[in-house]
CSV table of C-alpha atoms in Angstrom, one decimal:
chain,number,residue,atom,x,y,z
Y,4,MET,CA,15.5,170.2,10.0
Y,5,ARG,CA,19.0,171.5,10.7
Y,6,LYS,CA,21.7,169.2,11.8
Y,7,ILE,CA,21.5,168.9,15.6
Y,8,SER,CA,24.8,168.1,17.5
Y,9,GLY,CA,25.1,165.3,19.9
Y,10,SER,CA,25.7,167.7,22.7
Y,11,THR,CA,22.4,169.5,21.9
Y,12,VAL,CA,20.5,166.2,22.0
Y,13,ARG,CA,22.2,165.4,25.4
Y,14,ARG,CA,21.1,168.7,26.8
Y,15,LEU,CA,17.5,168.1,25.6
Y,16,SER,CA,17.5,164.8,27.4
Y,17,LEU,CA,18.6,166.6,30.6
Y,18,TYR,CA,16.0,169.4,30.2
Y,19,LEU,CA,13.4,166.7,29.9
Y,20,ARG,CA,14.6,165.1,33.2
Y,21,PHE,CA,14.5,168.5,34.9
Y,22,LEU,CA,11.0,169.2,33.6
Y,23,GLU,CA,9.7,165.9,34.9
Y,24,GLN,CA,11.2,166.8,38.3
Y,25,PHE,CA,9.6,170.2,38.2
Y,26,ASP,CA,6.3,168.6,37.3
Y,27,ALA,CA,6.6,166.2,40.2
Y,28,LEU,CA,7.0,169.3,42.4
Y,29,GLY,CA,3.7,170.7,41.0
Y,30,LYS,CA,5.4,173.5,39.0
Y,31,THR,CA,3.5,174.5,35.8
Y,32,THR,CA,5.9,177.0,34.3
Y,33,ILE,CA,9.7,177.2,34.1
Y,34,SER,CA,12.1,179.9,32.9
Y,35,SER,CA,15.0,179.3,30.6
Y,36,ALA,CA,17.2,180.6,33.5
Y,37,GLU,CA,15.9,177.8,35.8
Y,38,LEU,CA,16.5,175.2,33.1
Y,39,ALA,CA,20.0,176.7,32.5
Y,40,ARG,CA,20.9,176.6,36.2
Y,41,ARG,CA,19.9,173.0,36.6
Y,42,GLY,CA,21.8,172.1,33.4
Y,43,ALA,CA,24.9,174.1,34.3
Y,44,THR,CA,24.5,176.1,31.1
Y,45,THR,CA,23.2,179.6,30.1
Y,46,SER,CA,19.7,180.9,29.3
Y,47,ALA,CA,20.9,181.8,25.9
Y,48,GLN,CA,22.0,178.2,25.3
Y,49,VAL,CA,18.6,176.8,26.5
Y,50,ARG,CA,16.7,179.1,24.2
Y,51,LYS,CA,19.0,178.3,21.3
Y,52,ASP,CA,18.7,174.5,21.9
Y,53,LEU,CA,14.9,174.8,22.0
Y,54,SER,CA,14.7,177.1,19.0
Y,55,PHE,CA,15.9,174.3,16.7
Y,56,PHE,CA,12.5,172.8,17.1
Y,57,GLY,CA,10.2,175.8,16.7
Y,58,SER,CA,8.9,178.4,19.0
Y,59,PHE,CA,8.3,177.6,22.7
Y,60,GLY,CA,7.4,179.7,25.7
Y,61,LYS,CA,6.3,183.2,26.1
Y,62,ARG,CA,8.6,186.1,26.8
Y,63,GLY,CA,8.5,186.9,30.5
Y,64,LEU,CA,6.2,183.9,31.3
Y,65,GLY,CA,8.6,181.1,30.7
Y,66,TYR,CA,7.8,177.7,29.3
Y,67,SER,CA,4.7,175.6,30.2
Y,68,VAL,CA,6.1,172.5,31.9
Y,69,PRO,CA,3.6,170.0,30.5
Y,70,GLU,CA,3.8,171.5,27.0
Y,71,LEU,CA,7.6,171.6,26.9
Y,72,THR,CA,7.7,168.1,28.4
Y,73,ALA,CA,5.4,166.7,25.7
Y,74,ARG,CA,7.4,168.5,23.0
Y,75,LEU,CA,10.7,167.2,24.2
Y,76,ARG,CA,9.4,163.6,24.5
Y,77,ASP,CA,8.3,164.0,20.9
Y,78,ILE,CA,11.6,165.4,19.7
Y,79,LEU,CA,13.6,162.7,21.4
Y,80,GLY,CA,11.4,160.0,20.0
Y,81,LEU,CA,10.1,158.9,23.4
Y,82,LYS,CA,6.4,158.9,22.6
Y,83,ARG,CA,6.6,155.3,21.8
Y,84,THR,CA,8.4,152.3,23.3
Y,85,TYR,CA,11.3,150.5,21.7
Y,86,ARG,CA,12.1,146.8,21.6
Y,87,VAL,CA,15.8,146.3,22.4
Y,88,VAL,CA,17.9,143.3,22.0
Y,89,LEU,CA,21.2,142.8,23.8
Y,90,VAL,CA,24.1,140.7,22.6
Y,91,GLY,CA,26.7,139.6,25.1
Y,92,ALA,CA,25.6,138.0,28.3
Y,93,GLY,CA,28.7,139.2,30.3
Y,94,ARG,CA,29.0,141.4,33.4
Y,95,ILE,CA,28.2,144.7,31.7
Y,96,GLY,CA,25.4,143.1,29.8
Y,97,GLY,CA,24.0,141.8,33.1
Y,98,ALA,CA,24.2,145.3,34.6
Y,99,LEU,CA,22.4,146.8,31.6
Y,100,VAL,CA,19.6,144.3,31.5
Y,101,GLN,CA,18.7,145.3,35.0
Y,102,TYR,CA,19.2,149.1,34.5
Y,103,PRO,CA,15.9,150.6,35.7
Y,104,GLY,CA,16.4,153.8,33.6
Y,105,PHE,CA,15.8,151.9,30.4
Y,106,ARG,CA,12.3,150.6,31.1
Y,107,GLN,CA,11.3,154.0,32.6
Y,108,ARG,CA,12.2,155.6,29.3
Y,109,GLY,CA,10.4,153.0,27.2
Y,110,PHE,CA,13.4,150.9,26.2
Y,111,HIS,CA,12.4,147.3,26.7
Y,112,VAL,CA,15.2,144.7,26.6
Y,113,ALA,CA,13.3,141.8,25.0
Y,114,ALA,CA,16.0,139.3,24.1
Y,115,ILE,CA,19.6,138.5,25.0
Y,116,TYR,CA,22.1,136.6,22.9
Y,117,ASP,CA,25.4,135.0,23.5
Y,118,ARG,CA,27.7,132.6,21.6
Y,119,ASP,CA,28.9,130.8,24.7
Y,120,PRO,CA,27.1,127.4,24.9
Y,121,ARG,CA,27.4,127.5,28.7
Y,122,LYS,CA,25.4,130.7,28.8
Y,123,VAL,CA,22.8,129.9,26.0
Y,124,GLY,CA,19.6,128.6,27.7
Y,125,SER,CA,20.3,130.2,31.1
Y,126,ARG,CA,17.8,132.6,32.5
Y,127,TRP,CA,18.7,136.3,32.8
Y,128,ASN,CA,16.4,138.7,34.4
Y,129,GLY,CA,13.3,136.7,33.2
Y,130,LEU,CA,14.8,136.2,29.7
Y,131,VAL,CA,16.4,133.0,28.3
Y,132,VAL,CA,19.8,133.6,26.7
Y,133,ARG,CA,19.6,132.6,23.0
Y,134,ASP,CA,22.3,131.5,20.7
Y,135,VAL,CA,23.7,134.4,18.5
Y,136,ARG,CA,23.0,132.3,15.4
Y,137,HIS,CA,19.3,132.9,15.9
Y,138,ILE,CA,19.6,136.7,15.7
Y,139,VAL,CA,18.6,137.2,12.1
Y,140,GLY,CA,15.7,134.7,12.2
Y,141,ASP,CA,14.4,136.1,15.5
Y,142,LEU,CA,14.6,139.7,14.2
Y,143,LYS,CA,12.7,138.9,11.0
Y,144,LYS,CA,9.9,137.6,13.2
Y,145,GLU,CA,10.0,140.4,15.8
Y,146,PRO,CA,11.2,143.6,14.2
Y,147,THR,CA,13.5,145.5,16.5
Y,148,ASP,CA,14.9,149.0,16.1
Y,149,ILE,CA,17.7,149.1,18.7
Y,150,ALA,CA,20.4,146.7,19.7
Y,151,ILE,CA,23.0,146.9,22.5
Y,152,VAL,CA,26.4,145.2,21.6
Y,153,VAL,CA,28.4,144.2,24.7
Y,154,THR,CA,30.5,141.5,23.1
Y,155,PRO,CA,34.3,141.2,23.1
Y,156,ALA,CA,35.9,143.3,20.3
Y,157,ASP,CA,36.6,140.2,18.0
Y,158,ALA,CA,32.9,139.3,17.9
Y,159,ALA,CA,31.3,142.7,17.6
Y,160,GLN,CA,31.5,143.3,13.8
Y,161,ASP,CA,30.1,139.9,13.0
Y,162,VAL,CA,27.2,140.4,15.5
Y,163,THR,CA,26.6,143.8,14.1
Y,164,ASP,CA,26.4,142.5,10.5
Y,165,GLN,CA,23.7,140.0,11.7
Y,166,LEU,CA,21.8,142.8,13.6
Y,167,VAL,CA,21.8,145.0,10.5
Y,168,GLN,CA,20.7,142.1,8.3
Y,169,GLY,CA,17.8,141.6,10.8
Y,170,GLY,CA,16.8,145.2,10.3
Y,171,VAL,CA,18.2,146.9,13.4
Y,172,LYS,CA,18.6,150.6,12.8
Y,173,ALA,CA,20.4,151.8,15.9
Y,174,ILE,CA,23.2,150.3,17.9
Y,175,LEU,CA,24.6,151.2,21.3
Y,176,ASN,CA,28.1,149.7,21.2
Y,177,PHE,CA,30.2,148.9,24.2
Y,178,ALA,CA,32.8,146.8,22.3
Y,179,PRO,CA,36.1,148.7,21.9
Y,180,ILE,CA,36.1,148.8,18.1
Y,181,ARG,CA,34.6,151.1,15.5
Y,182,LEU,CA,31.6,149.2,13.9
Y,183,ALA,CA,31.1,149.4,10.1
Y,184,VAL,CA,27.4,149.9,9.3
Y,185,PRO,CA,25.3,151.1,6.3
Y,186,ALA,CA,24.5,154.8,6.1
Y,187,ASP,CA,21.0,154.3,7.5
Y,188,VAL,CA,22.1,152.7,10.7
Y,189,VAL,CA,23.3,154.8,13.6
Y,190,VAL,CA,25.9,153.7,16.1
Y,191,LYS,CA,26.6,155.3,19.4
Y,192,SER,CA,29.7,154.0,21.1
Y,193,VAL,CA,30.3,153.9,24.9
Y,194,ASN,CA,33.9,153.4,26.1
Y,195,MET,CA,34.4,153.6,29.8
Y,196,ALA,CA,38.2,154.1,29.5
Y,197,LEU,CA,37.5,157.1,27.2
Y,198,GLU,CA,35.3,158.6,29.9
Y,199,LEU,CA,38.2,158.2,32.5
Y,200,GLU,CA,40.5,159.8,30.0
Y,201,THR,CA,38.3,162.9,29.9
Y,202,LEU,CA,39.1,163.1,33.6
Y,203,SER,CA,42.8,162.5,33.3
Y,204,PHE,CA,42.9,165.1,30.6
Y,205,ALA,CA,41.2,167.6,33.0
Y,206,LEU,CA,43.6,166.7,35.8
Y,207,ALA,CA,46.7,167.1,33.6
Y,208,ASN,CA,45.6,170.4,32.1
Y,209,ARG,CA,44.4,172.4,35.1
A,2,MET,CA,46.0,176.9,26.7
A,3,ARG,CA,42.7,177.5,24.9
A,4,LYS,CA,39.6,175.8,26.2
A,5,ILE,CA,39.3,172.4,24.6
A,6,SER,CA,35.9,170.9,24.1
A,7,GLY,CA,34.9,167.5,25.4
A,8,SER,CA,34.4,166.2,21.8
A,9,THR,CA,38.0,167.2,21.0
A,10,VAL,CA,39.4,165.3,24.0
A,11,ARG,CA,37.3,162.3,22.9
A,12,ARG,CA,38.8,162.4,19.4
A,13,LEU,CA,42.3,162.7,20.9
A,14,SER,CA,41.6,159.5,22.9
A,15,LEU,CA,40.5,157.8,19.7
A,16,TYR,CA,43.6,159.0,17.7
A,17,LEU,CA,45.8,157.6,20.5
A,18,ARG,CA,44.1,154.2,20.1
A,19,PHE,CA,44.5,154.2,16.3
A,20,LEU,CA,48.2,155.2,16.7
A,21,GLU,CA,48.8,152.3,19.1
A,22,GLN,CA,47.2,150.0,16.5
A,23,PHE,CA,49.4,151.4,13.7
A,24,ASP,CA,52.4,151.0,16.0
A,25,ALA,CA,51.5,147.3,16.6
A,26,LEU,CA,51.4,146.9,12.8
A,27,GLY,CA,54.9,148.3,12.5
A,28,LYS,CA,53.9,151.6,10.8
A,29,THR,CA,56.2,154.5,11.7
A,30,THR,CA,54.3,157.4,10.0
A,31,ILE,CA,50.7,158.3,9.6
A,32,SER,CA,48.9,161.0,7.6
A,33,SER,CA,46.0,163.1,9.0
A,34,ALA,CA,43.9,161.5,6.2
A,35,GLU,CA,44.5,158.0,7.7
A,36,LEU,CA,43.7,159.2,11.2
A,37,ALA,CA,40.6,161.0,9.9
A,38,ARG,CA,39.3,157.9,8.1
A,39,ARG,CA,39.7,155.7,11.2
A,40,GLY,CA,38.0,158.3,13.3
A,41,ALA,CA,35.2,159.0,10.8
A,42,THR,CA,36.2,162.6,10.6
A,43,THR,CA,38.1,164.9,8.2
A,44,SER,CA,41.8,165.6,7.7
A,45,ALA,CA,41.1,169.3,8.5
A,46,GLN,CA,39.5,168.3,11.8
A,47,VAL,CA,42.5,166.1,12.8
A,48,ARG,CA,44.9,168.9,12.0
A,49,LYS,CA,42.8,171.4,13.9
A,50,ASP,CA,42.5,169.0,16.9
A,51,LEU,CA,46.2,168.5,17.1
A,52,SER,CA,47.1,172.2,16.4
A,53,PHE,CA,45.6,173.1,19.9
A,54,PHE,CA,48.7,171.5,21.3
A,55,GLY,CA,51.5,172.9,19.1
A,56,SER,CA,53.0,171.8,15.9
A,57,PHE,CA,53.1,168.2,14.9
A,58,GLY,CA,54.1,166.4,11.7
A,59,LYS,CA,55.7,167.5,8.5
A,60,ARG,CA,53.7,168.6,5.5
A,61,GLY,CA,53.7,165.7,3.0
A,62,LEU,CA,55.4,163.3,5.4
A,63,GLY,CA,52.6,162.9,8.0
A,64,TYR,CA,53.1,162.4,11.7
A,65,SER,CA,55.7,160.2,13.4
A,66,VAL,CA,53.7,157.4,15.1
A,67,PRO,CA,55.9,157.1,18.2
A,68,GLU,CA,56.2,160.9,18.6
A,69,LEU,CA,52.5,161.6,18.2
A,70,THR,CA,51.7,158.7,20.5
A,71,ALA,CA,54.0,160.1,23.2
A,72,ARG,CA,52.6,163.6,22.8
A,73,LEU,CA,49.0,162.4,23.0
A,74,ARG,CA,49.7,160.3,26.1
A,75,ASP,CA,51.2,163.4,27.6
A,76,ILE,CA,48.3,165.7,26.6
A,77,LEU,CA,45.7,163.2,27.9
A,78,GLY,CA,47.5,162.8,31.3
A,79,LEU,CA,48.4,159.2,30.6
A,80,LYS,CA,52.1,159.3,31.4
A,81,ARG,CA,51.3,158.4,35.0
A,82,THR,CA,49.0,155.9,36.7
A,83,TYR,CA,46.0,156.9,38.7
A,84,ARG,CA,44.7,155.4,41.9
A,85,VAL,CA,40.9,155.1,41.6
A,86,VAL,CA,38.3,154.4,44.2
A,87,LEU,CA,34.9,153.0,43.4
A,88,VAL,CA,31.8,153.6,45.6
A,89,GLY,CA,28.8,151.3,45.1
A,90,ALA,CA,29.3,147.5,45.0
A,91,GLY,CA,26.4,146.8,42.8
A,92,ARG,CA,26.1,145.3,39.3
A,93,ILE,CA,27.5,148.2,37.3
A,94,GLY,CA,30.3,148.6,39.9
A,95,GLY,CA,31.1,144.9,39.5
A,96,ALA,CA,31.3,145.2,35.8
A,97,LEU,CA,33.6,148.3,36.1
A,98,VAL,CA,36.0,146.8,38.6
A,99,GLN,CA,36.7,144.0,36.1
A,100,TYR,CA,36.9,146.3,33.0
A,101,PRO,CA,40.2,145.5,31.4
A,102,GLY,CA,40.4,148.8,29.6
A,103,PHE,CA,41.0,150.7,32.9
A,104,ARG,CA,44.1,149.0,34.0
A,105,GLN,CA,45.6,149.0,30.4
A,106,ARG,CA,45.3,152.8,30.5
A,107,GLY,CA,46.8,153.1,34.0
A,108,PHE,CA,43.6,153.5,36.0
A,109,HIS,CA,43.9,151.2,39.0
A,110,VAL,CA,40.8,150.6,41.0
A,111,ALA,CA,42.4,150.3,44.5
A,112,ALA,CA,39.4,150.4,46.8
A,113,ILE,CA,35.7,149.7,46.8
A,114,TYR,CA,33.1,151.1,49.2
A,115,ASP,CA,29.5,150.3,50.0
A,116,ARG,CA,27.1,151.2,52.8
A,117,ASP,CA,25.3,147.9,52.8
A,118,PRO,CA,26.6,145.8,55.8
A,119,ARG,CA,25.9,142.6,53.8
A,120,LYS,CA,28.5,143.8,51.2
A,121,VAL,CA,31.0,145.3,53.5
A,122,GLY,CA,33.9,142.8,54.1
A,123,SER,CA,33.1,140.7,51.1
A,124,ARG,CA,35.8,140.2,48.5
A,125,TRP,CA,35.5,141.8,45.1
A,126,ASN,CA,38.1,141.1,42.4
A,127,GLY,CA,40.8,140.8,45.0
A,128,LEU,CA,39.6,143.8,47.0
A,129,VAL,CA,37.7,143.8,50.3
A,130,VAL,CA,34.6,146.1,50.2
A,131,ARG,CA,34.9,148.8,52.9
A,132,ASP,CA,32.3,150.7,54.7
A,133,VAL,CA,31.6,154.2,53.1
A,134,ARG,CA,32.2,155.8,56.5
A,135,HIS,CA,35.9,155.0,56.1
A,136,ILE,CA,36.2,157.0,52.8
A,137,VAL,CA,37.6,160.3,54.2
A,138,GLY,CA,40.0,158.6,56.6
A,139,ASP,CA,41.3,156.2,53.9
A,140,LEU,CA,41.8,158.9,51.4
A,141,LYS,CA,43.8,161.0,53.8
A,142,LYS,CA,46.2,158.1,54.2
A,143,GLU,CA,46.2,157.2,50.5
A,144,PRO,CA,45.7,160.3,48.3
A,145,THR,CA,43.5,159.5,45.3
A,146,ASP,CA,42.7,161.7,42.3
A,147,ILE,CA,39.8,159.8,40.7
A,148,ALA,CA,36.6,158.3,42.1
A,149,ILE,CA,33.8,156.4,40.4
A,150,VAL,CA,30.4,156.9,41.9
A,151,VAL,CA,28.0,154.0,41.2
A,152,THR,CA,25.5,154.5,44.1
A,153,PRO,CA,21.8,155.0,43.9
A,154,ALA,CA,20.8,158.6,43.4
A,155,ASP,CA,19.9,159.2,47.0
A,156,ALA,CA,23.4,158.4,48.3
A,157,ALA,CA,25.5,160.0,45.6
A,158,GLN,CA,25.7,163.5,46.9
A,159,ASP,CA,26.7,162.5,50.4
A,160,VAL,CA,29.3,160.1,49.0
A,161,THR,CA,30.6,162.9,46.7
A,162,ASP,CA,30.9,165.3,49.6
A,163,GLN,CA,33.1,162.7,51.4
A,164,LEU,CA,35.2,162.0,48.4
A,165,VAL,CA,35.8,165.8,47.9
A,166,GLN,CA,36.6,166.1,51.6
A,167,GLY,CA,39.2,163.3,51.1
A,168,GLY,CA,40.8,165.2,48.3
A,169,VAL,CA,39.4,163.6,45.2
A,170,LYS,CA,39.7,165.9,42.2
A,171,ALA,CA,37.8,164.0,39.4
A,172,ILE,CA,34.6,161.9,39.6
A,173,LEU,CA,33.1,159.6,37.0
A,174,ASN,CA,29.4,159.6,38.0
A,175,PHE,CA,26.9,156.9,37.1
A,176,ALA,CA,24.2,158.0,39.6
A,177,PRO,CA,21.3,159.7,37.8
A,178,ILE,CA,21.7,163.1,39.6
A,179,ARG,CA,23.8,166.2,39.0
A,180,LEU,CA,26.5,166.3,41.6
A,181,ALA,CA,27.4,169.6,43.3
A,182,VAL,CA,31.2,169.9,43.7
A,183,PRO,CA,33.7,172.7,44.3
A,184,ALA,CA,35.1,174.5,41.2
A,185,ASP,CA,38.4,172.6,41.3
A,186,VAL,CA,36.7,169.2,41.1
A,187,VAL,CA,35.7,167.8,37.7
A,188,VAL,CA,32.7,165.5,37.2
A,189,LYS,CA,31.9,163.5,34.2
A,190,SER,CA,28.5,161.9,34.2
A,191,VAL,CA,27.6,158.7,32.4
A,192,ASN,CA,23.9,157.9,31.9
A,193,MET,CA,23.0,154.9,29.9
A,194,ALA,CA,19.4,156.0,29.3
A,195,LEU,CA,20.7,159.2,27.9
A,196,GLU,CA,22.9,157.2,25.4
A,197,LEU,CA,19.8,155.3,24.3
A,198,GLU,CA,17.9,158.6,23.9
A,199,THR,CA,20.6,159.7,21.4
A,200,LEU,CA,19.5,156.7,19.4
A,201,SER,CA,15.8,157.2,19.7
A,202,PHE,CA,16.3,160.9,18.7
A,203,ALA,CA,18.2,159.7,15.6
A,204,LEU,CA,15.4,157.2,14.8
A,205,ALA,CA,12.7,159.8,15.2
A,206,ASN,CA,14.4,162.4,13.1
A,207,ARG,CA,15.6,160.5,10.1
């Protein structure tokens, strides 16, 4: 398969959301123009995005909503559920644990870790916070693909090393540092200040 | 100025962070190769990104750290501070209000709104939660460029309309809907489930 850009993957996720909304409204077919309008992009872009993954739809008839939905779920790796562990029982961690969108998409936060003895043992959204030193042992017993790192910057690399040692293959990183990982591990970083800088850039360059 | 992609702006933000770290270490010049290595990109990409904004650096000598820092702060609209209002006093809102990275970058959360009468009047990080119906009036008195929308989906468009009416020009949106805004207002959406789908895509397509 060709290399797919992050922005293409992001649009595929959005198309899937729109398709689910169309399905809920009882629509069975959808044109690239309709998908484009919802996604604030062009029909050509929609067709190009979908063409990466083979041939969809019929000229003049549009795409079958259930077929394209199933195909996008497949492409995005959403035909299964994922066990997710979260490290860092702070405010953002607390917000993420309760985030309804994760479970709806099949991402189940199954364990939470922290290094603060005052937090270890406390209950969080039905889970008991465990000590970070159990990470590797726990992961060996319960294989886990995805971890969310929400620790302070100074703890994030050490935690990441343990997650990788435990077999985690994908990390969503909220700590404000670049994590070093082996080539077979994927890291996606989220930085709220960076998001605001996208806006300040837009305001400064109008 | 040419159209600059979101991913270029994101890299500029990262370069600025690296430059600040180099400055803290007492380095006065930096090569495109060093910036590229820190940013997991190529020297050619660094030079291309910076070339959008005129000529920087001297061949063989690299970039002056203080000069490039100042230029990037200027480009990213960070030579001033921004008044920011936040709508939605829930868990994610609570995490964002205390996010240290915002204030460091000059983004000052100056007001919080909610529609829930049980939350209105309560203190949040030194601010008193105000009723959403005061948004337009408050903004007319205290002009504000940036708003963060952290409401449920069903409230987000109404809140956005009020923010726009009050003169807000940039919105960071955490609600899981696409917001309709006039052409002179910029919206940046953050969707945590979408971030995880980037990871499930990577896991499914290795």
